[in-house]
């Protein structure tokens, strides 16, 4: 289909722009974490509150945001979320202590929950060419993770407050674009009930996927939240380091992830990703060289990209047929498992700099064991097979067309 025949192109581009800025806002904090700790005078675990507060509120906000989108419509919830993020980011730039900053990061997370609970559903419903719009959204996410650290590093060299302020200004500009261009999907969907979301956890294949994802996302935010402190680099080099990580992540999502899934299946691609990330945890823990750690960081990003390219696709195929329900149930687990990772890593680092990575290795190892034990169940539910269980039959139904990753 010719993408130029899309009647809602301006609304699609506006929503995608906001997605890019929202993801960049997550990653912008990475390079300035050490600078914030030094400027405010707090310990490593207190600095990690900036991540934990953000992720915890985002996790808790996913279900209310999903329910609100069913009651009030997607556009009001999405625009409210963008407004909240912009306000929180600007106010964060004027914070005087870690408590104020953490509270505002929590508010920021609530705004992002409103956005991510609605953005992909809006895009899919607005587009005629679903494959094109999914690729566009994934591109925005990959570039957001790559550009965010670069913005944080360059602006953070002037002041740690500046990245927050500029990110807030960008979100205000995006709000103007979204308010003017965004369109509510023509077909109004029925409200979502809480019981529908929790009923999704009764499906064995979906539960197995959630356990694997919980372990993976814990490690994801050990890397994203703790590695900036572990590397002990200045602001600009740290920004460049995480830009390289973001490029690895983007390559995994955009270049390799779906292509590999077409060859060996989405379930086995996730297996490759978590196995590679498990190795990266060992390499991080045993690294005594900044250069080696930087190489491992990029490799970890690549593995994370492979996982991110396929996890939500699997959740939508194994969960409820209502994308809002499947996304809400999956994101509750994903972000809920990620929330404690940064602060736990910060506390463990007080005993040993390598300990957070060893704990991450142990957590992910549990996920790998669950994957090996129940991967064939996930594959069967998604219409695939795994090499260690050729006897697993293909699912009788054809999975819905994947709709992309919402990170």
Short mmCIF file of C-alpha atoms in Angstrom, two decimals:
data_model
loop_
_atom_site.label_atom_id
_atom_site.label_comp_id
_atom_site.label_asym_id
_atom_site.label_seq_id
_atom_site.Cartn_x
_atom_site.Cartn_y
_atom_site.Cartn_z
CA UNK A 1 0.00 0.00 0.00
CA UNK A 2 1.22 3.49 -0.85
CA UNK A 3 1.82 5.24 2.44
CA UNK A 4 1.13 8.59 0.77
CA UNK A 5 -2.54 7.59 0.47
CA UNK A 6 -2.83 7.51 4.27
CA UNK A 7 -5.61 9.99 5.17
CA UNK A 8 -4.27 10.57 8.70
CA UNK A 9 -0.57 11.02 7.96
CA UNK A 10 -0.23 14.27 9.92
CA UNK A 11 -1.84 12.70 13.01
CA UNK A 12 0.39 9.63 12.67
CA UNK A 13 3.55 11.73 12.37
CA UNK A 14 2.50 13.89 15.33
CA UNK A 15 1.96 10.85 17.55
CA UNK A 16 5.27 9.35 16.41
CA UNK A 17 7.09 12.58 17.23
CA UNK A 18 5.70 12.51 20.75
CA UNK A 19 6.79 8.86 21.07
CA UNK A 20 10.34 9.82 20.11
CA UNK A 21 10.43 12.64 22.69
CA UNK A 22 8.92 10.43 25.40
CA UNK A 23 11.60 7.76 24.94
CA UNK A 24 14.35 10.38 24.71
CA UNK A 25 13.06 11.69 28.04
CA UNK A 26 13.68 8.30 29.65
CA UNK A 27 17.24 8.08 28.35
CA UNK A 28 18.20 11.74 28.84
CA UNK A 29 18.86 11.10 32.54
CA UNK A 30 21.58 8.47 32.02
CA UNK A 31 24.60 10.73 31.40
CA UNK A 32 23.69 13.21 34.16
CA UNK A 33 23.15 10.72 37.00
CA UNK A 34 26.70 11.12 38.40
CA UNK A 35 26.49 14.91 37.97
CA UNK A 36 23.19 15.03 39.85
CA UNK A 37 24.62 12.93 42.67
CA UNK A 38 27.63 15.20 42.96
CA UNK A 39 25.66 18.44 42.74
CA UNK A 40 22.97 17.47 45.23
CA UNK A 41 25.28 15.42 47.45
CA UNK A 42 23.54 12.05 47.56
CA UNK A 43 24.61 8.41 47.44
CA UNK A 44 24.33 6.04 44.49
CA UNK A 45 21.10 4.40 45.63
CA UNK A 46 19.48 7.80 46.24
CA UNK A 47 20.35 8.89 42.71
CA UNK A 48 18.76 5.69 41.45
CA UNK A 49 15.47 6.89 42.95
CA UNK A 50 15.15 8.97 39.78
CA UNK A 51 14.69 5.76 37.80
CA UNK A 52 12.77 3.75 40.37
CA UNK A 53 10.20 6.50 41.06
CA UNK A 54 9.68 7.01 37.36
CA UNK A 55 9.25 3.32 36.51
CA UNK A 56 7.14 2.43 39.58
CA UNK A 57 4.58 5.17 38.91
CA UNK A 58 4.57 4.30 35.22
CA UNK A 59 3.80 0.67 36.07
CA UNK A 60 1.01 1.58 38.48
CA UNK A 61 -0.40 4.11 36.02
CA UNK A 62 -0.72 1.71 33.09
CA UNK A 63 -4.00 0.10 34.12
CA UNK A 64 -5.78 3.35 35.14
CA UNK A 65 -4.59 4.89 31.88
CA UNK A 66 -5.94 1.92 29.91
CA UNK A 67 -9.29 2.18 31.70
CA UNK A 68 -9.41 5.94 31.13
CA UNK A 69 -8.79 5.56 27.40
CA UNK A 70 -11.82 3.29 27.17
CA UNK A 71 -13.99 5.76 29.06
CA UNK A 72 -12.84 9.14 27.74
CA UNK A 73 -11.20 8.24 24.43
CA UNK A 74 -7.57 7.98 23.36
CA UNK A 75 -6.91 11.59 22.42
CA UNK A 76 -7.78 13.19 25.79
CA UNK A 77 -5.69 10.64 27.69
CA UNK A 78 -2.72 10.95 25.33
CA UNK A 79 -2.74 14.76 25.39
CA UNK A 80 -3.08 14.79 29.18
CA UNK A 81 -0.08 12.48 29.42
CA UNK A 82 2.05 14.70 27.18
CA UNK A 83 1.02 17.75 29.24
CA UNK A 84 1.98 16.05 32.50
CA UNK A 85 5.38 15.01 31.13
CA UNK A 86 6.16 18.52 29.91
CA UNK A 87 5.17 20.11 33.22
CA UNK A 88 7.09 17.58 35.30
CA UNK A 89 10.24 17.88 33.19
CA UNK A 90 10.33 21.68 33.41
CA UNK A 91 9.67 21.69 37.17
CA UNK A 92 12.36 19.01 37.65
CA UNK A 93 14.94 21.43 36.25
CA UNK A 94 14.30 23.70 39.26
CA UNK A 95 14.46 20.96 41.94
CA UNK A 96 16.52 21.63 45.01
CA UNK A 97 16.93 18.12 46.43
CA UNK A 98 16.61 14.46 45.54
CA UNK A 99 13.13 14.12 47.06
CA UNK A 100 11.66 16.86 44.88
CA UNK A 101 13.43 15.49 41.83
CA UNK A 102 12.24 11.92 42.50
CA UNK A 103 8.63 13.03 43.04
CA UNK A 104 8.66 14.94 39.77
CA UNK A 105 10.20 11.98 37.97
CA UNK A 106 7.30 9.94 39.36
CA UNK A 107 4.84 12.47 37.93
CA UNK A 108 6.78 12.24 34.67
CA UNK A 109 6.27 8.47 34.72
CA UNK A 110 2.52 8.92 35.21
CA UNK A 111 2.39 11.09 32.10
CA UNK A 112 4.32 8.52 30.11
CA UNK A 113 1.93 5.80 31.30
CA UNK A 114 -0.96 7.77 29.81
CA UNK A 115 0.92 8.13 26.56
CA UNK A 116 2.14 4.56 26.14
CA UNK A 117 -1.24 3.09 27.09
CA UNK A 118 -2.78 4.85 24.10
CA UNK A 119 -0.20 5.75 21.43
CA UNK A 120 0.20 2.43 19.63
CA UNK A 121 -3.53 1.69 19.65
CA UNK A 122 -4.16 5.14 18.18
CA UNK A 123 -1.57 4.64 15.44
CA UNK A 124 -2.83 1.20 14.44
CA UNK A 125 -6.41 2.45 14.26
CA UNK A 126 -5.50 5.55 12.26
CA UNK A 127 -3.37 3.80 9.63
CA UNK A 128 -4.42 1.82 6.59
CA UNK A 129 -0.92 0.35 6.19
CA UNK A 130 -0.31 -1.23 9.58
CA UNK A 131 3.18 -2.50 8.71
CA UNK A 132 4.32 1.01 7.76
CA UNK A 133 3.00 2.64 10.93
CA UNK A 134 4.52 -0.04 13.15
CA UNK A 135 7.90 0.47 11.48
CA UNK A 136 7.56 4.22 11.94
CA UNK A 137 6.81 3.82 15.65
CA UNK A 138 9.68 1.40 16.19
CA UNK A 139 12.04 3.79 14.41
CA UNK A 140 10.95 6.57 16.77
CA UNK A 141 11.61 4.39 19.81
CA UNK A 142 15.03 3.27 18.62
CA UNK A 143 16.12 6.80 17.76
CA UNK A 144 14.76 8.09 21.08
CA UNK A 145 16.97 5.72 23.03
CA UNK A 146 19.94 6.73 20.87
CA UNK A 147 19.42 10.50 20.89
CA UNK A 148 18.30 10.88 24.51
CA UNK A 149 21.72 10.18 26.05
CA UNK A 150 23.40 12.45 23.51
CA UNK A 151 21.10 15.33 24.48
CA UNK A 152 21.66 14.57 28.16
CA UNK A 153 25.44 14.46 27.76
CA UNK A 154 25.84 17.63 25.70
CA UNK A 155 23.40 19.75 27.69
CA UNK A 156 24.41 18.18 30.99
CA UNK A 157 27.95 19.42 30.41
CA UNK A 158 26.53 22.93 30.96
CA UNK A 159 24.23 22.00 33.84
CA UNK A 160 22.42 18.85 34.93
CA UNK A 161 19.22 20.93 35.01
CA UNK A 162 19.31 21.89 31.34
CA UNK A 163 18.39 18.47 29.85
CA UNK A 164 15.26 18.35 31.99
CA UNK A 165 14.23 21.86 30.98
CA UNK A 166 14.84 21.34 27.26
CA UNK A 167 13.02 18.01 27.31
CA UNK A 168 10.04 19.76 28.93
CA UNK A 169 10.06 22.48 26.29
CA UNK A 170 10.13 19.84 23.54
CA UNK A 171 7.13 18.12 25.10
CA UNK A 172 5.22 21.40 25.24
CA UNK A 173 5.91 21.89 21.53
CA UNK A 174 4.86 18.30 20.84
CA UNK A 175 1.67 18.98 22.81
CA UNK A 176 0.78 21.78 20.44
CA UNK A 177 1.33 19.52 17.44
CA UNK A 178 -0.60 16.61 18.97
CA UNK A 179 -3.54 18.76 20.07
CA UNK A 180 -3.89 20.16 16.57
CA UNK A 181 -3.13 17.10 14.46
CA UNK A 182 -4.16 14.07 16.51
CA UNK A 183 -7.40 12.35 15.55
CA UNK A 184 -9.52 10.00 17.62
CA UNK A 185 -10.02 6.63 15.87
CA UNK A 186 -13.34 6.59 14.03
CA UNK A 187 -14.52 3.38 15.68
CA UNK A 188 -15.16 3.91 19.39
CA UNK A 189 -14.16 0.87 21.43
CA UNK A 190 -15.99 -0.46 24.45
CA UNK A 191 -14.62 0.45 27.90
CA UNK A 192 -12.05 -1.90 29.43
CA UNK A 193 -12.78 -3.54 32.79
CA UNK A 194 -10.13 -4.38 35.38
CA UNK A 195 -11.30 -7.99 35.41
CA UNK A 196 -10.47 -8.33 31.72
CA UNK A 197 -6.87 -7.33 32.36
CA UNK A 198 -6.29 -9.75 35.22
CA UNK A 199 -8.10 -12.58 33.41
CA UNK A 200 -5.25 -12.51 30.90
CA UNK A 201 -2.93 -13.94 33.57
CA UNK A 202 -4.87 -17.21 33.51
CA UNK A 203 -3.25 -18.21 30.23
CA UNK A 204 -0.15 -20.43 30.82
CA UNK A 205 1.73 -19.20 27.75
CA UNK A 206 1.13 -15.57 28.70
CA UNK A 207 2.24 -16.21 32.30
CA UNK A 208 5.48 -17.83 31.06
CA UNK A 209 6.12 -14.84 28.81
CA UNK A 210 5.51 -12.46 31.72
CA UNK A 211 8.03 -14.28 33.93
CA UNK A 212 10.69 -14.15 31.20
CA UNK A 213 9.91 -10.49 30.54
CA UNK A 214 10.03 -9.59 34.24
CA UNK A 215 13.52 -11.08 34.57
CA UNK A 216 14.66 -9.42 31.36
CA UNK A 217 13.31 -5.98 32.26
CA UNK A 218 14.92 -6.11 35.70
CA UNK A 219 18.27 -6.55 33.98
CA UNK A 220 17.42 -3.92 31.36
CA UNK A 221 17.16 -1.28 34.06
CA UNK A 222 20.19 -2.54 35.95
CA UNK A 223 22.11 -1.72 32.79
CA UNK A 224 20.27 1.52 32.03
CA UNK A 225 20.20 2.79 35.61
CA UNK A 226 23.41 1.52 37.20
CA UNK A 227 25.97 1.39 34.38
CA UNK A 228 26.26 5.23 34.21
CA UNK A 229 27.62 5.12 37.77
CA UNK A 230 29.72 2.01 37.12
CA UNK A 231 31.57 3.52 34.15
CA UNK A 232 32.76 6.60 36.10
CA UNK A 233 32.92 8.80 33.00
CA UNK A 234 32.37 12.53 32.63
CA UNK A 235 29.04 13.79 31.36
CA UNK A 236 29.83 14.14 27.64
CA UNK A 237 31.72 10.79 27.28
CA UNK A 238 28.93 9.12 29.21
CA UNK A 239 26.37 10.62 26.85
CA UNK A 240 28.31 9.31 23.88
CA UNK A 241 28.62 5.88 25.51
CA UNK A 242 24.87 5.57 25.95
CA UNK A 243 24.28 6.94 22.49
CA UNK A 244 26.33 3.97 21.24
CA UNK A 245 24.19 1.72 23.46
CA UNK A 246 21.07 3.29 21.97
CA UNK A 247 22.35 2.71 18.44
CA UNK A 248 22.95 -0.94 19.32
CA UNK A 249 19.41 -1.10 20.68
CA UNK A 250 18.03 0.54 17.53
CA UNK A 251 19.97 -1.86 15.31
CA UNK A 252 18.55 -4.81 17.25
CA UNK A 253 15.01 -3.47 16.85
CA UNK A 254 15.07 -2.09 13.34
CA UNK A 255 17.68 -4.15 11.48
CA UNK A 256 17.95 -7.59 13.07
CA UNK A 257 15.04 -8.30 15.43
CA UNK A 258 12.15 -8.90 13.05
CA UNK A 259 14.35 -10.37 10.31
CA UNK A 260 15.69 -12.96 12.72
CA UNK A 261 12.15 -13.65 13.95
CA UNK A 262 11.07 -14.35 10.38
CA UNK A 263 13.85 -16.92 10.11
CA UNK A 264 13.76 -18.70 13.47
CA UNK A 265 10.58 -17.40 15.10
CA UNK A 266 9.86 -14.65 17.62
CA UNK A 267 10.12 -16.99 20.63
CA UNK A 268 13.56 -18.29 19.66
CA UNK A 269 14.74 -14.75 18.85
CA UNK A 270 13.87 -13.74 22.41
CA UNK A 271 15.85 -16.76 23.58
CA UNK A 272 18.90 -15.60 21.64
CA UNK A 273 18.48 -12.13 23.15
CA UNK A 274 18.28 -13.18 26.80
CA UNK A 275 21.12 -15.70 26.40
CA UNK A 276 23.32 -12.97 24.95
CA UNK A 277 22.33 -10.56 27.71
CA UNK A 278 23.16 -13.21 30.31
CA UNK A 279 26.69 -13.39 28.90
CA UNK A 280 26.90 -9.59 28.98
CA UNK A 281 26.13 -9.60 32.71
CA UNK A 282 29.12 -11.84 33.34
CA UNK A 283 31.33 -9.69 31.13
CA UNK A 284 30.23 -6.55 32.98
CA UNK A 285 30.83 -8.13 36.38
CA UNK A 286 34.33 -9.30 35.47
CA UNK A 287 35.36 -6.18 33.53
CA UNK A 288 38.33 -4.17 34.82
CA UNK A 289 38.63 -1.99 31.72
CA UNK A 290 36.49 0.95 30.65
CA UNK A 291 37.04 0.06 27.00
CA UNK A 292 35.82 -3.49 27.55
CA UNK A 293 32.81 -2.25 29.51
CA UNK A 294 31.88 0.08 26.67
CA UNK A 295 32.02 -2.76 24.15
CA UNK A 296 29.84 -4.90 26.41
CA UNK A 297 27.41 -1.99 26.79
CA UNK A 298 26.88 -1.83 23.02
CA UNK A 299 26.51 -5.62 22.80
CA UNK A 300 23.96 -5.50 25.62
CA UNK A 301 22.05 -2.85 23.68
CA UNK A 302 21.98 -5.08 20.61
CA UNK A 303 20.62 -8.01 22.64
CA UNK A 304 18.01 -5.74 24.22
CA UNK A 305 16.95 -4.60 20.78
CA UNK A 306 16.36 -8.20 19.69
CA UNK A 307 14.15 -8.73 22.74
CA UNK A 308 12.28 -5.46 22.45
CA UNK A 309 11.48 -6.10 18.79
CA UNK A 310 9.52 -9.23 19.69
CA UNK A 311 8.26 -9.21 23.28
CA UNK A 312 5.20 -7.04 22.72
CA UNK A 313 4.38 -8.93 19.53
CA UNK A 314 4.36 -12.12 21.60
CA UNK A 315 2.29 -10.51 24.36
CA UNK A 316 -0.35 -9.44 21.85
CA UNK A 317 -0.39 -12.89 20.27
CA UNK A 318 -0.57 -14.79 23.57
CA UNK A 319 -2.72 -12.41 25.60
CA UNK A 320 -6.22 -11.08 25.09
CA UNK A 321 -7.59 -10.43 21.61
CA UNK A 322 -8.26 -6.86 22.79
CA UNK A 323 -4.92 -5.07 22.28
CA UNK A 324 -5.67 -2.63 25.10
CA UNK A 325 -6.18 -5.48 27.57
CA UNK A 326 -3.10 -7.43 26.45
CA UNK A 327 -0.92 -4.31 26.51
CA UNK A 328 -2.19 -3.25 29.95
CA UNK A 329 -1.58 -6.67 31.50
CA UNK A 330 1.85 -7.01 29.91
CA UNK A 331 3.05 -3.50 30.75
CA UNK A 332 2.02 -3.91 34.39
CA UNK A 333 4.43 -6.85 34.67
CA UNK A 334 7.12 -5.26 32.49
CA UNK A 335 7.39 -1.97 34.32
CA UNK A 336 6.56 -3.42 37.74
CA UNK A 337 9.52 -5.80 37.52
CA UNK A 338 11.79 -3.02 36.30
CA UNK A 339 10.95 -0.54 39.06
CA UNK A 340 13.10 -1.96 41.89
CA UNK A 341 16.12 -2.71 39.71
CA UNK A 342 17.90 0.69 39.81
CA UNK A 343 17.58 1.24 43.55
CA UNK A 344 18.59 -2.36 44.33
CA UNK A 345 21.62 -1.95 42.09
CA UNK A 346 22.54 1.28 43.87
CA UNK A 347 22.41 -0.38 47.30
CA UNK A 348 24.38 -3.42 46.14
CA UNK A 349 27.07 -1.17 44.67
CA UNK A 350 27.87 0.04 48.18
CA UNK A 351 29.28 -3.44 48.85
CA UNK A 352 30.83 -4.21 45.45
CA UNK A 353 30.73 -2.48 42.07
CA UNK A 354 30.30 -5.85 40.34
CA UNK A 355 27.55 -7.15 42.65
CA UNK A 356 24.61 -5.52 40.79
CA UNK A 357 25.63 -7.35 37.63
CA UNK A 358 25.94 -10.69 39.42
CA UNK A 359 22.47 -10.21 40.91
CA UNK A 360 21.21 -9.27 37.46
CA UNK A 361 22.78 -12.46 36.13
CA UNK A 362 20.97 -14.53 38.80
CA UNK A 363 17.60 -12.91 38.08
CA UNK A 364 17.96 -13.35 34.34
CA UNK A 365 19.12 -16.94 34.82
CA UNK A 366 15.73 -17.67 36.40
CA UNK A 367 14.10 -16.17 33.34
CA UNK A 368 16.25 -18.33 31.07
CA UNK A 369 15.26 -21.48 32.98
CA UNK A 370 11.57 -20.60 32.70
CA UNK A 371 12.11 -19.93 29.01
CA UNK A 372 13.72 -23.34 28.49
CA UNK A 373 10.97 -25.07 30.42
CA UNK A 374 8.00 -23.28 28.85
CA UNK A 375 9.32 -21.87 25.60
CA UNK A 376 7.50 -24.59 23.67
CA UNK A 377 4.23 -23.52 25.31
CA UNK A 378 4.76 -19.91 24.21
CA UNK A 379 5.76 -21.04 20.73
CA UNK A 380 2.72 -23.29 20.34
CA UNK A 381 0.42 -20.49 21.40
CA UNK A 382 2.03 -18.19 18.83
CA UNK A 383 2.02 -20.70 15.99
CA UNK A 384 5.75 -21.52 16.13
CA UNK A 385 8.03 -24.37 17.15
CA UNK A 386 11.27 -24.45 19.10
CA UNK A 387 14.27 -26.59 18.22
CA UNK A 388 14.38 -28.41 21.55
CA UNK A 389 10.74 -29.49 21.30
CA UNK A 390 9.89 -30.40 17.71
CA UNK A 391 6.93 -32.38 19.00
CA UNK A 392 5.16 -29.16 19.95
CA UNK A 393 2.29 -28.66 17.53
CA UNK A 394 1.54 -25.42 15.79
CA UNK A 395 -1.30 -23.45 17.27
CA UNK A 396 -4.60 -23.91 15.53
CA UNK A 397 -5.14 -20.17 15.17
CA UNK A 398 -3.05 -17.71 13.24
CA UNK A 399 -1.63 -15.00 15.55
CA UNK A 400 -2.70 -11.44 15.00
CA UNK A 401 -0.40 -9.26 13.01
CA UNK A 402 2.32 -7.92 15.31
CA UNK A 403 1.97 -4.29 16.29
CA UNK A 404 5.45 -3.45 17.50
CA UNK A 405 7.27 -2.63 20.69
CA UNK A 406 6.09 0.07 23.12
CA UNK A 407 9.42 0.96 24.95
#
